[in-house]
Structures are given as structure tokens and as C-alpha cells.
Amino acid sequence: MFVTKDNKFAFSPGQLSKLFNPKSYDAFYALGGLKGLETGLRTNRETGLSVDETTVDGNVTFEEVAPKGTPKYGANGDTEPVPKADAAAAGAPPPPDHKAGNGFADRRRIFQENRLPEKKSKTLLQLAWITYNDKVLILLTIAAVVSLALGLYQTFGAKHEAGTPKVDWIEGVAIMVAIIIVVLVGTLNDWQMERQFNNLNKKHNDRTVKVVRSGKSVEISVFDIMVGDVMHLFAGDLVPVDGVFITGHGVKCDESSATGESDLLKKTPADEVFAALDEVAKGGKPRSDIEKLDCFIISGSKVNEGTGTFLVTAVGVNSSYGRITMAMHTEQEDTPLQKKLNNLADGIAWIGGGAALVLFIVLFIKFCVSLPGSSETPDEKGQRFLRLFITSVTVVVVAVPEGLPLAVTLALAFATTRMMKDNNLVRVLKACETMGNATTICSDKTGTLTQNKMTVVATTLGKAISFGGTDAPLEEGEKPAEKGVANTVPNVPVAEFVKGLGAAAKGLIIQANAVNSTAFEGDVEGEKTFIGSKTEVALLLFCRDHLGAAPVQEERSNANVVQVVPFDSAVKYMATVVKMPNGKFRAYVKGASEILLAQCTKVITDPSGDEPVVGPLSEEDHEMFAQTITSYAGQTLRTIGSSYRDFDVWPPPELAGESELTAAQFNKVHKDMTLVAIFGIKDPLRTTVVGAIKDCQRAGVFVRMVTGDNLLTGRAIAKECGIYTPETGGIAMEGPVFRRKSEAELKEIVPHLQVLARSSPEDKRILVRTLKELGETVAVTGDGTNDAPALKMADIGFAMGIAGTEVAKEAAAIILMDDNFASIVKGISWGRAVNDAVKKFLQFQLTVNITAVILTFVSAVSSDEEQSVLNAVQLLWVNLIMDTFAALALATDPPTPSILDRKPDRKSAPLITVRMWKMIIGQAICQLVIGFTLYFGGQKLMGYDTQGSDPDGLATLVFNTFVWLQIFNELNNRRLDNKLNIFEGITKNYFFILINLVMIGGQVLIIFVGSTAFKIRPLNGKEWGLSIGIGAISIPWGMLIRLTPDSWFEPLVKYFKLPAFLTKKKGKKAAKEGDAEASKKVGDESSTDDEDNIAPPLRSWTSLRGERARRHIHRGFKEYMHDQKVKTKVKAREVMHGGSKTDLPAGATTTGATPPGTGAAEKKVVT
């Protein structure tokens, strides 16, 4: 870092890094302060870097910029430090080759780019090893190797009858090939998912920041920030690079995530800090507050208040946050659905394992009984034993649903990629599935429901003149004419309005808007406009286009700004104090019109002269302006007030002793103001909003509007877009009234609350908390720094991608890239598609599991040779179809329009519904009847000679029919409801069609060329027709099941009292996770999640299925036995003492309190 070749700058990255970690005033002074950094980095604090810079001419040396006598390498003196070999090896990666023609080539070469090296992805071989590291697959491999060894011995070492093919080794090879295919398919799936999530990560990390280049403020990608850039700071920014503060107003940073410092740190301009240090260096007395001076802007910190600029000194791996982040690449935890499915898969695996063990014991007893009278050679007996062992192990393979976690991961990966195209950037995976079951959305108005293209369409300038704002109000109710106070302000066209203003009045309006604003000029898509808050942009455009304002930077340079009070959502205004040419001071205030009006005692009465004439504001005037605000609001206009007050001195006596000014302090002098104007700003509704809200209402999602606008504007816009329906009992309320309600009143009001106006972030947080307490699944939108607690607390937080601050984005689970409400509705559709995809696959999987295990068990036990109707290789092919291929096909179904025709599922809804059990049981009965009929009656019904000339004919027909039953049943499972159209949207899912063609092609190929490996023979046309025809019975049978009322199956499902793992999460870990999740959501609202770093949860199998499952499920036999022991003690207490389940032994707790009607099966006692 210290040694750089051909360095044309005064400093190396190593020297600049001494400024931070920890912050060092010695280093800052040694580098010459801001002036030294500015010169040494070849930049300019006013104009920034040149946009035309490629290479830099000449050299600047350290000695030219540093104070005299400063050692170049600190403690090392002027001797160049020699890096240790191990330190050099572990250092930052070499910078990429930057050709001389590229922008900032020298700068990139020396200081590198603002990018961190990507986390190294697992190689295909590593992924293959993780997939193969599976107990059952290893067991099968051992069995296959032994089978192959015996087969090779029988083929080449034993005698064969004349004409008998020497193919005893085929079975071992076939099982090995099947294992290789399973591993390959799993590996490729995992690899593809890693790539998808890495791409999402890149998109998530990219954002725009504002810098000064060639004297103009421009937006650039965060990756394009250079050392030497002059970068803007705004409230809500997440600082991406290190630097030193140049200048600004009231900048305070939260550095807790970077340094652990919990207090907000006020930033002091670097020149002021250097002057204080220089005074001390020259022997002067240090300032009393020298310990509090801080000019360091550290990466990873958040700007909580104020605006300003700073000089970038370190980027990428050289920045403080970059060095920390290099060691912080974390993988994302499983989502709740994945955890639930892992538990389900674990339970099914144990049942399958139990069935396999019973099968093995029965077959082994039969094998031992048959040994005394057998004429087989020892080799043949060994091969027969291996065959029954392999059959038993294969039952486990079929029973274990490794495709379950694969299905949810695939569905999430597919959905997140598609949601990105729909402008939803998913940052936290679980939000994707949770979104589908959202029951309420609390949406912002500006930019989400409206277009955020604001224009000033009406203005009332004092009592003198106005334009616009004469449309009929949307809100039915009291009209201004009925109130008894006539509006005496003349209303004229905008051109006449401008002509009626004198130069001084124009200057007053221009300065009030240009100086008291954080927006700035810039280029957007080649058009010269303003960048910043859309409200401020609208006012600045009005000043530029109608009042002839000079460039905003020029207006600000001409004004002598002495104090800035940043916008505060609690008081709904911002203020700027400027020194006037006459020596007096003027405070400009801009904000919510009714709040400003309440503090005004004077008003402009004549703006046409050399100086605006000011007169007193009477009660009648006050009422008239209140009516104007009401009228504007009724026309869906956002109303902004502008006022000022002159002071002889600043700070005035009321603020004496205040070292910094906040809105709370400014309130002391926010009185006796002069009203300048009331602006009416139009922000048209998005064209898609009305339809999107209707879709939400159709889907059973309650939409609420939470806005900072006044009640009338909010109510009018909410009515226009269909949110506010007073005729159905809908309530509209203001924030100050809302927050004063008691808990009981809130719970009574909130279910009917449709509009919350003049709301603060705290009101939004209270609303979210109350909704969650009422059992709702809450989605919230937010854009400001103060929205972070509500975004964190909500089940799904949506941050605005365009208008949102970086702090809001960090707190959110999903970022709306276009700030559009319609994108939230698309998110709901995709969330439901994810949940449906998993349920479709689960329905299909359980049907095949039940059928294959019972069919294999019964046929193997009834066979004289312990042979199953489906042999090991056939079962492995069926397993591949039902696990991997079906997961790929069913998990990729995009949402259909009808997906919004149903109500959302409640949090307590079971994973497998009664309707799903109806289809699972119905199809399993059908398939078992067909399988047993063919197997036991095929000889008589169809004339197969299984003992003579055609030993494999019947087995082939059963195998082929069984596979076709699964293929047709997969079509059946495309729907979860009772509607009959199973082909809806099938043409939009090319993946489903392709996967099914692969399955059909594979089956045809197996029947025609796989005879030896699969122990089958090619079928003729009649047999093919029979197989496909019988298989197709699945579809009409599925229709019949759908027409059967669900209520018929409810008693059956309740009678069986499903095991807890088939409906709910279980165990201590689940309970702890649930509690931790709840406390994290509600209690730790300000914490940051590691989940923000999206990494793919690889397809996990169950705890029987090896390494990938062990990363998800950490329960062993010991814990299980402990649970059983506790349950037994509880039951004993109940019997002996009539106690309840809450009467637990020490250390035990009860979770999962049963809501009314859920049944005893859902109660769980865990430790």
C-alpha cells in the first residue's frame, strides 16, 4: 500500500489509510490538512475532478504539500517501509490493468476502484462433492461396487449355460450410472442457483451517488467513485468511501456500524480542524472543544442530519468499510418455508427409513428360511442377498424427498430473477415467500401511488394575486363559498401573475426557494434539470421557467448563508438563515402550509413595487388562506407554504448559547412570520395504480395510505385511487390524533383505518406494530431515514429505489426499483407463485412417495424371489423424475392472473391443506389399484407368460404404466384449487414443457435400449397404447377428485391426526428460531441483518441425506429422546395432579399456543 510505481500523486494508498482506523489527527496534519490533500490528490474542492481526466501530467511530491519537517512514512521516518513477505501475500489483490486511454487511468492504477473482490464461488467439483456427500448415496455406491464385483466374478469366473448372455455385471454399473446422474443434476442445479444469486448481489450493491465533476453536480455509479472526488452528503445517505469533510450545514453521522460509537457525531469542516491543530503545533493554546472536532467521513456510516460535501481519500479495499467487509461475506439463512420443508422432509425420511428397515427384515427372514433347500451357488446367494439389500436401500432413496428443499430454492431463485424484471429487487429471500401472504399494505403516497413528477399548478402570493387552483374539489363536503369568508385574492393566468410581480418580489420567491433547498442542478437523461426532492425540484423549476431565476448554484453563492435547519418530519418544515446586504438576517421557512400559516402574523399585500408591501394578517385573512389550502387539497394538490422573518442579530437572544440549531430549537423563534406564498403542487396518479389497488382488494389485501400531506389532500387522492371508501366505514385520520390514542382505541380503529395523513415515521411504526398484534402480515413502503424502524418491524419492508435513502434501503427486504405501487402487486403474485410451486411439488411428491413405497414393499414381500415389481435401477429413475425433474417443472410456473382471486393464507395455515390431502390420497389409491391389478392380475388378464418365454413383459408394462401415471399426474398438480382447467398458463412456461419432453424422451429411450440395465424388454404398439392410456386415467380421475367436496375429506384427515412435522415446525430449535425472529422484528428494529448479503442456500436434503441437510437441521437422537422424556413427565403430571401442559419441569417451556379451532394436534411441548 505504501510502495507504488510511477506515482504522480503526493500520497500512496497506505499513507492515506493512516487517516482512519483509528481516526488520526496527527496523520491529517502531517498530510497538510484539506489543502494538502487537495493539492496532493490533484483535485479541486470547488469543481472536483475533471470529467476529461485520463492520465495526469507531472508529479506532486509529499514534501510539496506536507508541513515542513513532516516524516514521509510516519514512524518509519523517510525510509520506505519494506512489506513482509506474508503481509504482501495476504494484501489486497493487484489492481486491474488500466490502459492510458481510459478515464482516470492513473488514479485507478494507484488508488484502485471502489469495488470489492467477489467472493469466490464453489467450483463444480466442490458442489458435486457436497451433493454426493450423502449417506444413502454412499450406501448405494458400496452396494453397487459389491454387486459389480460379484457380477464381474460371475461373468468371467463362473460357468454359464450355453446361449445365456454374460451380463451379471450390468446391475452394478446401472446403479452407478444412476447415482452419477443424480449427482450431476443436483450439482448443475446448485451451480445455476449460485450464478443467479451472485447476479442479484451485484445489482443490489450498485447504486448512484452525487459528486462534483468539472464544477457540475452529477449522479454516478457507486463503483465509479475515485479518490479525489468531491462527493455530496445528504441526510439518509450510507457513506460508501472514506474522506474528509469540506463544508456543509449540521452534518451528523451515525458511525455505530463502522466504529461502534453510539452517539451521533457532528462533522466540522476540515479547514477549521487544521487551523486548530496548526495553532497547537505553533505553541498556542488549544481550543476548549478540540476533542469534539471531527472532520473524518468514514465509510459504512450513515448521515442522519444535514447536507455537505467531502473529499474522497480511500475507496474499495483501501477504505475502512471495505477492509471490514472483505471478512464479512455471509451466506443467507434458510427462509421459514425452507425450514418448514426441511422438517417435513426429515419426518418423511424417517418414515421411509422405517418402511425400508421393516422390508429388509421381512425379506432377510424369507431369504434365511429359503437357504436350507436352495440349489443356488454361493455366488448366486450372495447376489440375491445384495439384491434384496439394494431394494431396501432404494426404498429409502424413493421415500426421502430431497426434491422438497430443491423445489423451494428453485422457486425462490426463479421468482427473484423474474421479480427483478418486474422492478422488485429482493434483498432478503424470506420476503419473497412472505409477500404472497401479505394481508395489508401501508403505502406512501408520493412517488408510489403518484408519478412523483411534480409541477406547481397553483400559487397564492400573499393577499395580492394568485393563479390556478380553480378546479372543483374531488372531496364532497364543505365548499369555500359556503363558509362565509369570500376569497378576495384575484386569480389570473400564470403569465399575468408573473407580470404583476416586481423585481424584489421575484427575488424574494427565488431566494426563498433556491437557498432554502437541498436540490441542485444536473443532467438527467441529457436534459438539464434539478436533482433532489421532487417537491423542491417543482419549486425550483417554477422559479427558473416563470420567474427567470439564475442557476441555483449562482443564487446560493450570492447569498451569505449563516445557518441551515434541515427538514424534520416531526415539525414538517426546513429553514435557512441568510445575512442580508443591509446587515440584518432573514430566516426563510418552507414546509407544510397549515403549520406555517399558524405561525404567521403578517402577509405580503402588494408585490408589484420596488419592495414588497407587508401588512398584518387578520383573522379573516387567516380563515381565507385556510380555505385556500383546503381548496387546493380538495383538488389533490400538495400544498407548500413559504414564509420569512427578519432579525437584527443572529443568533437572536432566544437562541443564545445554542451551539447547533435543530428544528426543536428553531421553534423558539418560529413565530411572528410573514407569509410569502402558498404553492399548489400537482403530482398525478400513476396510470396503473387504480387497477393495482383493485387487484389487491380482489386478492384480499387491505391497502392503507400513509402520507405526510394534510388530511384533505390525502383523503382526496385516496378516494381517487380507490383506497378511501367512507361509505363502507373507512376512516381517515391525522397522525397527531392517531398517536394520542390508547392501545385499546388503536386496536378498534386500525382495522378500519384507510388514510393516515400528516403522519410521522413514529406514527407509521405504531400502525405497523398494532397491525402485527392484530395478526396481520404487514407490508410497508418507506423512503426516509426515519422510516427504517417501520421497515424493519414490518413482515415485508419495501424501500423506494429512486426516492429512498440508503438507510431505508438497508432496512428494507425488497427495493422497488421504479417506486411504483403496481410493482408491489406483482410482488404479491410472485410470492403466491413461490408458495404454490412448493405446494404443487409437495402434493406430487407425497403421492409418488406413498405409491412407490407401498408398491415396492407389497410386491417384494409377496414375491418368491424377494423381487420388487420396480427394481433398484427403475426406482432410481422414478426418483429422478419425481424429485429433480418435477421440482424443475413445477417450481418454475409463473403466476397466472387467477392467483389474485383468493384470500391470502394466514400465518397459522398448515403446509398441507385438506384439499391437497384429498388429491394425494385420491391419486395414491388410483395408482395403487392400477399397479396391483397389473402386477397380480396381468398374467391372467393379458396372458403374459412370466415363467416361460416372456419373463420381463409384465414387469416392463407395470414400470412403463407407473412412469406415465406420474407424468400425467404432474399435469394434475399444476392446480391446487378445485378448478378443472389444469392447462392454464402452460404455454407461458416453456421450462415445464421442455422438462416433460425430456422425461418422455428418457422413458422411451429406456424402454427401447435399456432392456439389460433395467431388466425390461421393448414394448409393442399395443402395450405402449395400454401404458399411456392407463397413465392418462390420472387426469379424469383428478377431475373427479376436484368435484368431490373438500368437506368429505375433512373428517378423514382429522381422524388420522397428522404428525406435527407434516403441518408445523417442531422442536426446540424451531421454537427458539420463532422467538428470536419475533424479538428481532419487534425489538431490534435498528439492527442490520447479515441476510442483506444474498447468497444461495444450496439445495438441502434431510438429516438422512448428508452434508447439505446438516447445515440446516441440527437435531440428533439425544435431543429427540430428551423431548420424549419431557413429554412423558408432562403427561404423568396431568394424570396424577390434573395439571396442565404449562406445568412443566424446570427448563422446559411451552410453545405454539393453540388458537380456537386448530385442534390438539397442533399443540407442541418442547424444551
CSV table of N, CA and C in Angstrom, one decimal, residues 1057-1151:
chain,number,residue,atom,x,y,z
A,1057,LYS,N,-55.2,-37.6,12.5
A,1057,LYS,CA,-54.4,-36.7,13.3
A,1057,LYS,C,-52.9,-36.7,12.8
A,1058,LEU,N,-52.7,-35.9,11.8
A,1058,LEU,CA,-51.4,-35.9,11.1
A,1058,LEU,C,-50.3,-35.6,12.1
A,1059,PRO,N,-49.2,-36.2,11.8
A,1059,PRO,CA,-48.0,-35.9,12.7
A,1059,PRO,C,-47.7,-34.4,12.6
A,1060,ALA,N,-47.1,-33.9,13.7
A,1060,ALA,CA,-46.8,-32.4,13.7
A,1060,ALA,C,-45.9,-32.0,12.6
A,1061,PHE,N,-44.9,-32.9,12.2
A,1061,PHE,CA,-43.9,-32.4,11.2
A,1061,PHE,C,-44.6,-32.3,9.9
A,1062,LEU,N,-45.8,-32.9,9.7
A,1062,LEU,CA,-46.4,-32.7,8.4
A,1062,LEU,C,-47.3,-31.4,8.3
A,1063,THR,N,-47.4,-30.7,9.4
A,1063,THR,CA,-48.2,-29.5,9.4
A,1063,THR,C,-47.5,-28.3,10.0
A,1064,LYS,N,-46.6,-28.5,10.9
A,1064,LYS,CA,-46.0,-27.3,11.6
A,1064,LYS,C,-44.5,-27.6,11.8
A,1065,LYS,N,-43.8,-26.5,12.1
A,1065,LYS,CA,-42.4,-26.6,12.6
A,1065,LYS,C,-42.4,-27.3,13.9
A,1066,LYS,N,-41.3,-28.0,14.3
A,1066,LYS,CA,-41.3,-28.6,15.6
A,1066,LYS,C,-40.0,-28.5,16.2
A,1067,GLY,N,-39.9,-28.8,17.5
A,1067,GLY,CA,-38.7,-28.9,18.2
A,1067,GLY,C,-38.2,-27.6,18.8
A,1068,LYS,N,-37.2,-27.8,19.7
A,1068,LYS,CA,-36.6,-26.6,20.4
A,1068,LYS,C,-36.1,-25.6,19.5
A,1069,LYS,N,-35.4,-26.1,18.4
A,1069,LYS,CA,-34.7,-25.1,17.5
A,1069,LYS,C,-35.7,-24.3,16.8
A,1070,ALA,N,-36.8,-24.9,16.4
A,1070,ALA,CA,-37.9,-24.2,15.7
A,1070,ALA,C,-38.5,-23.1,16.6
A,1071,ALA,N,-38.7,-23.5,17.9
A,1071,ALA,CA,-39.3,-22.6,18.8
A,1071,ALA,C,-38.4,-21.4,19.1
A,1072,LYS,N,-37.1,-21.7,19.3
A,1072,LYS,CA,-36.2,-20.7,19.5
A,1072,LYS,C,-36.1,-19.7,18.3
A,1073,GLU,N,-36.1,-20.3,17.2
A,1073,GLU,CA,-36.0,-19.5,15.9
A,1073,GLU,C,-37.2,-18.6,15.8
A,1074,GLY,N,-38.4,-19.2,16.2
A,1074,GLY,CA,-39.6,-18.3,16.1
A,1074,GLY,C,-39.5,-17.2,17.1
A,1075,ASP,N,-39.1,-17.5,18.3
A,1075,ASP,CA,-39.0,-16.4,19.3
A,1075,ASP,C,-38.0,-15.4,18.9
A,1076,ALA,N,-36.8,-15.9,18.4
A,1076,ALA,CA,-35.7,-15.0,18.0
A,1076,ALA,C,-36.2,-14.1,16.9
A,1077,GLU,N,-36.9,-14.7,15.9
A,1077,GLU,CA,-37.4,-13.9,14.8
A,1077,GLU,C,-38.4,-12.8,15.2
A,1078,ALA,N,-39.3,-13.2,16.2
A,1078,ALA,CA,-40.2,-12.2,16.6
A,1078,ALA,C,-39.5,-11.1,17.4
A,1079,SER,N,-38.6,-11.4,18.2
A,1079,SER,CA,-37.9,-10.4,19.0
A,1079,SER,C,-37.1,-9.5,18.1
A,1080,LYS,N,-36.5,-10.1,17.1
A,1080,LYS,CA,-35.6,-9.4,16.2
A,1080,LYS,C,-36.5,-8.4,15.4
A,1081,LYS,N,-37.7,-8.8,15.0
A,1081,LYS,CA,-38.5,-7.9,14.2
A,1081,LYS,C,-39.0,-6.8,15.1
A,1082,VAL,N,-39.5,-7.1,16.3
A,1082,VAL,CA,-40.2,-6.0,17.1
A,1082,VAL,C,-39.2,-5.3,17.9
A,1083,GLY,N,-38.3,-6.0,18.5
A,1083,GLY,CA,-37.4,-5.3,19.5
A,1083,GLY,C,-36.2,-4.6,18.9
A,1084,ASP,N,-35.5,-5.3,18.0
A,1084,ASP,CA,-34.3,-4.8,17.5
A,1084,ASP,C,-34.5,-4.2,16.1
A,1085,GLU,N,-35.3,-3.1,16.1
A,1085,GLU,CA,-35.7,-2.5,14.8
A,1085,GLU,C,-34.5,-1.9,14.1
A,1086,SER,N,-33.5,-1.4,14.8
A,1086,SER,CA,-32.4,-0.7,14.2
A,1086,SER,C,-31.3,-1.5,13.8
A,1087,SER,N,-31.3,-2.8,14.2
A,1087,SER,CA,-30.2,-3.6,13.8
A,1087,SER,C,-30.1,-3.9,12.4
A,1088,THR,N,-28.9,-4.3,11.9
A,1088,THR,CA,-28.8,-4.6,10.5
A,1088,THR,C,-28.6,-6.1,10.4
A,1089,ASP,N,-29.1,-6.7,9.3
A,1089,ASP,CA,-29.1,-8.2,9.2
A,1089,ASP,C,-28.0,-8.6,8.3
A,1090,ASP,N,-27.4,-9.8,8.6
A,1090,ASP,CA,-26.5,-10.4,7.7
A,1090,ASP,C,-27.2,-10.9,6.5
A,1091,GLU,N,-28.5,-11.0,6.6
A,1091,GLU,CA,-29.3,-11.5,5.4
A,1091,GLU,C,-29.2,-10.6,4.2
A,1092,ASP,N,-28.8,-9.4,4.5
A,1092,ASP,CA,-28.7,-8.4,3.3
A,1092,ASP,C,-27.7,-8.9,2.3
A,1093,ASN,N,-26.7,-9.7,2.7
A,1093,ASN,CA,-25.8,-10.2,1.7
A,1093,ASN,C,-26.4,-11.5,1.1
A,1094,ILE,N,-27.0,-11.4,0.0
A,1094,ILE,CA,-27.7,-12.6,-0.6
A,1094,ILE,C,-26.7,-13.6,-1.1
A,1095,ALA,N,-26.8,-14.8,-0.6
A,1095,ALA,CA,-26.0,-15.9,-1.1
A,1095,ALA,C,-27.0,-17.1,-1.1
A,1096,PRO,N,-26.8,-18.0,-2.1
A,1096,PRO,CA,-27.8,-19.1,-2.3
A,1096,PRO,C,-27.7,-20.1,-1.2
A,1097,PRO,N,-28.9,-20.4,-0.6
A,1097,PRO,CA,-28.9,-21.6,0.3
A,1097,PRO,C,-29.0,-22.8,-0.6
A,1098,LEU,N,-27.9,-23.6,-0.7
A,1098,LEU,CA,-27.9,-24.7,-1.6
A,1098,LEU,C,-28.9,-25.7,-1.3
A,1099,ARG,N,-29.3,-26.4,-2.3
A,1099,ARG,CA,-30.4,-27.4,-2.2
A,1099,ARG,C,-30.0,-28.3,-1.0
A,1100,SER,N,-30.9,-28.4,0.0
A,1100,SER,CA,-30.5,-29.2,1.2
A,1100,SER,C,-31.4,-30.4,1.2
A,1101,TRP,N,-30.8,-31.5,1.6
A,1101,TRP,CA,-31.5,-32.7,1.9
A,1101,TRP,C,-31.8,-32.9,3.3
A,1102,THR,N,-32.4,-33.9,3.7
A,1102,THR,CA,-32.7,-34.1,5.2
A,1102,THR,C,-31.5,-34.6,5.9
A,1103,SER,N,-31.7,-34.8,7.2
A,1103,SER,CA,-30.5,-35.2,8.0
A,1103,SER,C,-30.1,-36.6,7.6
A,1104,LEU,N,-31.0,-37.4,7.0
A,1104,LEU,CA,-30.5,-38.7,6.5
A,1104,LEU,C,-29.8,-38.5,5.2
A,1105,ARG,N,-29.9,-37.3,4.6
A,1105,ARG,CA,-29.3,-37.1,3.3
A,1105,ARG,C,-28.0,-36.4,3.2
A,1106,GLY,N,-27.3,-36.3,4.4
A,1106,GLY,CA,-25.9,-35.9,4.3
A,1106,GLY,C,-25.6,-34.5,4.6
A,1107,GLU,N,-24.5,-34.0,4.1
A,1107,GLU,CA,-23.9,-32.7,4.5
A,1107,GLU,C,-24.8,-31.5,4.3
A,1108,ARG,N,-25.5,-31.5,3.2
A,1108,ARG,CA,-26.3,-30.3,2.9
A,1108,ARG,C,-27.4,-30.1,3.9
A,1109,ALA,N,-27.9,-31.2,4.4
A,1109,ALA,CA,-29.0,-31.1,5.4
A,1109,ALA,C,-28.5,-30.7,6.7
A,1110,ARG,N,-27.3,-31.2,7.0
A,1110,ARG,CA,-26.7,-30.9,8.4
A,1110,ARG,C,-26.5,-29.4,8.6
A,1111,ARG,N,-26.4,-28.7,7.5
A,1111,ARG,CA,-26.2,-27.2,7.6
A,1111,ARG,C,-27.6,-26.6,8.0
A,1112,HIS,N,-28.7,-27.3,7.9
A,1112,HIS,CA,-30.0,-26.8,8.2
A,1112,HIS,C,-30.6,-27.3,9.4
A,1113,ILE,N,-30.4,-28.6,9.7
A,1113,ILE,CA,-31.1,-29.3,10.8
A,1113,ILE,C,-30.0,-29.8,11.8
A,1114,HIS,N,-30.1,-29.4,13.0
A,1114,HIS,CA,-29.0,-29.8,13.9
A,1114,HIS,C,-29.6,-30.5,15.1
A,1115,ARG,N,-30.5,-31.4,14.9
A,1115,ARG,CA,-31.1,-32.2,16.0
A,1115,ARG,C,-30.7,-33.6,15.8
A,1116,GLY,N,-30.3,-34.2,17.0
A,1116,GLY,CA,-29.9,-35.6,17.0
A,1116,GLY,C,-30.7,-36.4,17.8
A,1117,PHE,N,-30.3,-37.7,17.9
A,1117,PHE,CA,-31.1,-38.7,18.6
A,1117,PHE,C,-31.3,-38.3,20.1
A,1118,LYS,N,-30.1,-37.8,20.7
A,1118,LYS,CA,-30.1,-37.4,22.1
A,1118,LYS,C,-31.2,-36.4,22.4
A,1119,GLU,N,-31.2,-35.3,21.6
A,1119,GLU,CA,-32.2,-34.3,21.8
A,1119,GLU,C,-33.6,-34.8,21.6
A,1120,TYR,N,-33.8,-35.7,20.6
A,1120,TYR,CA,-35.2,-36.3,20.4
A,1120,TYR,C,-35.6,-37.1,21.6
A,1121,MET,N,-34.7,-37.9,22.2
A,1121,MET,CA,-35.1,-38.7,23.4
A,1121,MET,C,-35.4,-37.8,24.6
A,1122,HIS,N,-34.6,-36.7,24.7
A,1122,HIS,CA,-34.8,-35.7,25.8
A,1122,HIS,C,-36.2,-35.2,25.7
A,1123,ASP,N,-36.7,-34.8,24.4
A,1123,ASP,CA,-38.0,-34.3,24.2
A,1123,ASP,C,-39.1,-35.3,24.6
A,1124,GLN,N,-38.9,-36.6,24.3
A,1124,GLN,CA,-39.8,-37.6,24.6
A,1124,GLN,C,-40.0,-37.8,26.1
A,1125,LYS,N,-38.8,-37.7,26.8
A,1125,LYS,CA,-38.8,-37.8,28.2
A,1125,LYS,C,-39.6,-36.7,28.9
A,1126,VAL,N,-39.4,-35.4,28.4
A,1126,VAL,CA,-40.2,-34.3,29.0
A,1126,VAL,C,-41.6,-34.5,28.7
A,1127,LYS,N,-42.0,-34.9,27.5
A,1127,LYS,CA,-43.4,-35.1,27.2
A,1127,LYS,C,-44.1,-36.2,28.1
A,1128,THR,N,-43.3,-37.2,28.4
A,1128,THR,CA,-43.8,-38.3,29.3
A,1128,THR,C,-44.0,-37.8,30.7
A,1129,LYS,N,-43.1,-36.9,31.2
A,1129,LYS,CA,-43.2,-36.3,32.5
A,1129,LYS,C,-44.5,-35.4,32.6
A,1130,VAL,N,-44.7,-34.7,31.5
A,1130,VAL,CA,-45.9,-33.8,31.5
A,1130,VAL,C,-47.1,-34.6,31.5
A,1131,LYS,N,-47.2,-35.7,30.7
A,1131,LYS,CA,-48.4,-36.5,30.7
A,1131,LYS,C,-48.6,-37.1,32.1
A,1132,ALA,N,-47.5,-37.5,32.8
A,1132,ALA,CA,-47.6,-38.1,34.1
A,1132,ALA,C,-48.2,-37.1,35.1
A,1133,ARG,N,-47.7,-35.9,35.0
A,1133,ARG,CA,-48.2,-34.8,35.9
A,1133,ARG,C,-49.7,-34.6,35.7
A,1134,GLU,N,-50.1,-34.6,34.4
A,1134,GLU,CA,-51.6,-34.4,34.1
A,1134,GLU,C,-52.4,-35.5,34.7
A,1135,VAL,N,-52.0,-36.7,34.5
A,1135,VAL,CA,-52.7,-37.8,35.1
A,1135,VAL,C,-52.8,-37.8,36.6
A,1136,MET,N,-51.6,-37.6,37.2
A,1136,MET,CA,-51.6,-37.6,38.7
A,1136,MET,C,-52.2,-36.4,39.4
A,1137,HIS,N,-51.9,-35.2,38.8
A,1137,HIS,CA,-52.3,-34.0,39.5
A,1137,HIS,C,-53.4,-33.2,38.8
A,1138,GLY,N,-53.8,-33.7,37.6
A,1138,GLY,CA,-54.8,-32.9,36.8
A,1138,GLY,C,-54.2,-31.6,36.4
A,1139,GLY,N,-52.8,-31.5,36.2
A,1139,GLY,CA,-52.2,-30.3,35.8
A,1139,GLY,C,-52.4,-30.1,34.4
A,1140,SER,N,-51.9,-28.9,33.9
A,1140,SER,CA,-52.0,-28.5,32.5
A,1140,SER,C,-50.6,-28.7,31.9
A,1141,LYS,N,-50.6,-28.4,30.6
A,1141,LYS,CA,-49.3,-28.5,29.9
A,1141,LYS,C,-48.3,-27.4,30.2
A,1142,THR,N,-48.9,-26.4,30.9
A,1142,THR,CA,-48.0,-25.3,31.3
A,1142,THR,C,-47.2,-25.7,32.5
A,1143,ASP,N,-47.6,-26.8,33.2
A,1143,ASP,CA,-46.9,-27.3,34.4
A,1143,ASP,C,-45.7,-28.1,34.0
A,1144,LEU,N,-44.7,-27.5,33.5
A,1144,LEU,CA,-43.5,-28.2,33.0
A,1144,LEU,C,-42.4,-28.3,34.0
A,1145,PRO,N,-41.5,-29.3,33.9
A,1145,PRO,CA,-40.4,-29.4,34.7
A,1145,PRO,C,-39.4,-28.2,34.4
A,1146,ALA,N,-38.5,-28.0,35.3
A,1146,ALA,CA,-37.6,-26.9,35.2
A,1146,ALA,C,-36.8,-27.0,33.9
A,1147,GLY,N,-36.7,-25.8,33.2
A,1147,GLY,CA,-36.0,-25.8,31.9
A,1147,GLY,C,-36.9,-26.1,30.7
A,1148,ALA,N,-38.1,-26.5,30.9
A,1148,ALA,CA,-39.0,-26.7,29.8
A,1148,ALA,C,-39.9,-25.6,29.6
A,1149,THR,N,-40.3,-25.4,28.3
A,1149,THR,CA,-41.3,-24.3,28.0
A,1149,THR,C,-42.3,-24.8,27.1
A,1150,THR,N,-43.4,-24.1,27.0
A,1150,THR,CA,-44.5,-24.4,26.0
A,1150,THR,C,-44.5,-23.4,24.9
A,1151,THR,N,-44.6,-23.9,23.7
A,1151,THR,CA,-44.8,-23.0,22.6
A,1151,THR,C,-46.0,-23.5,21.7
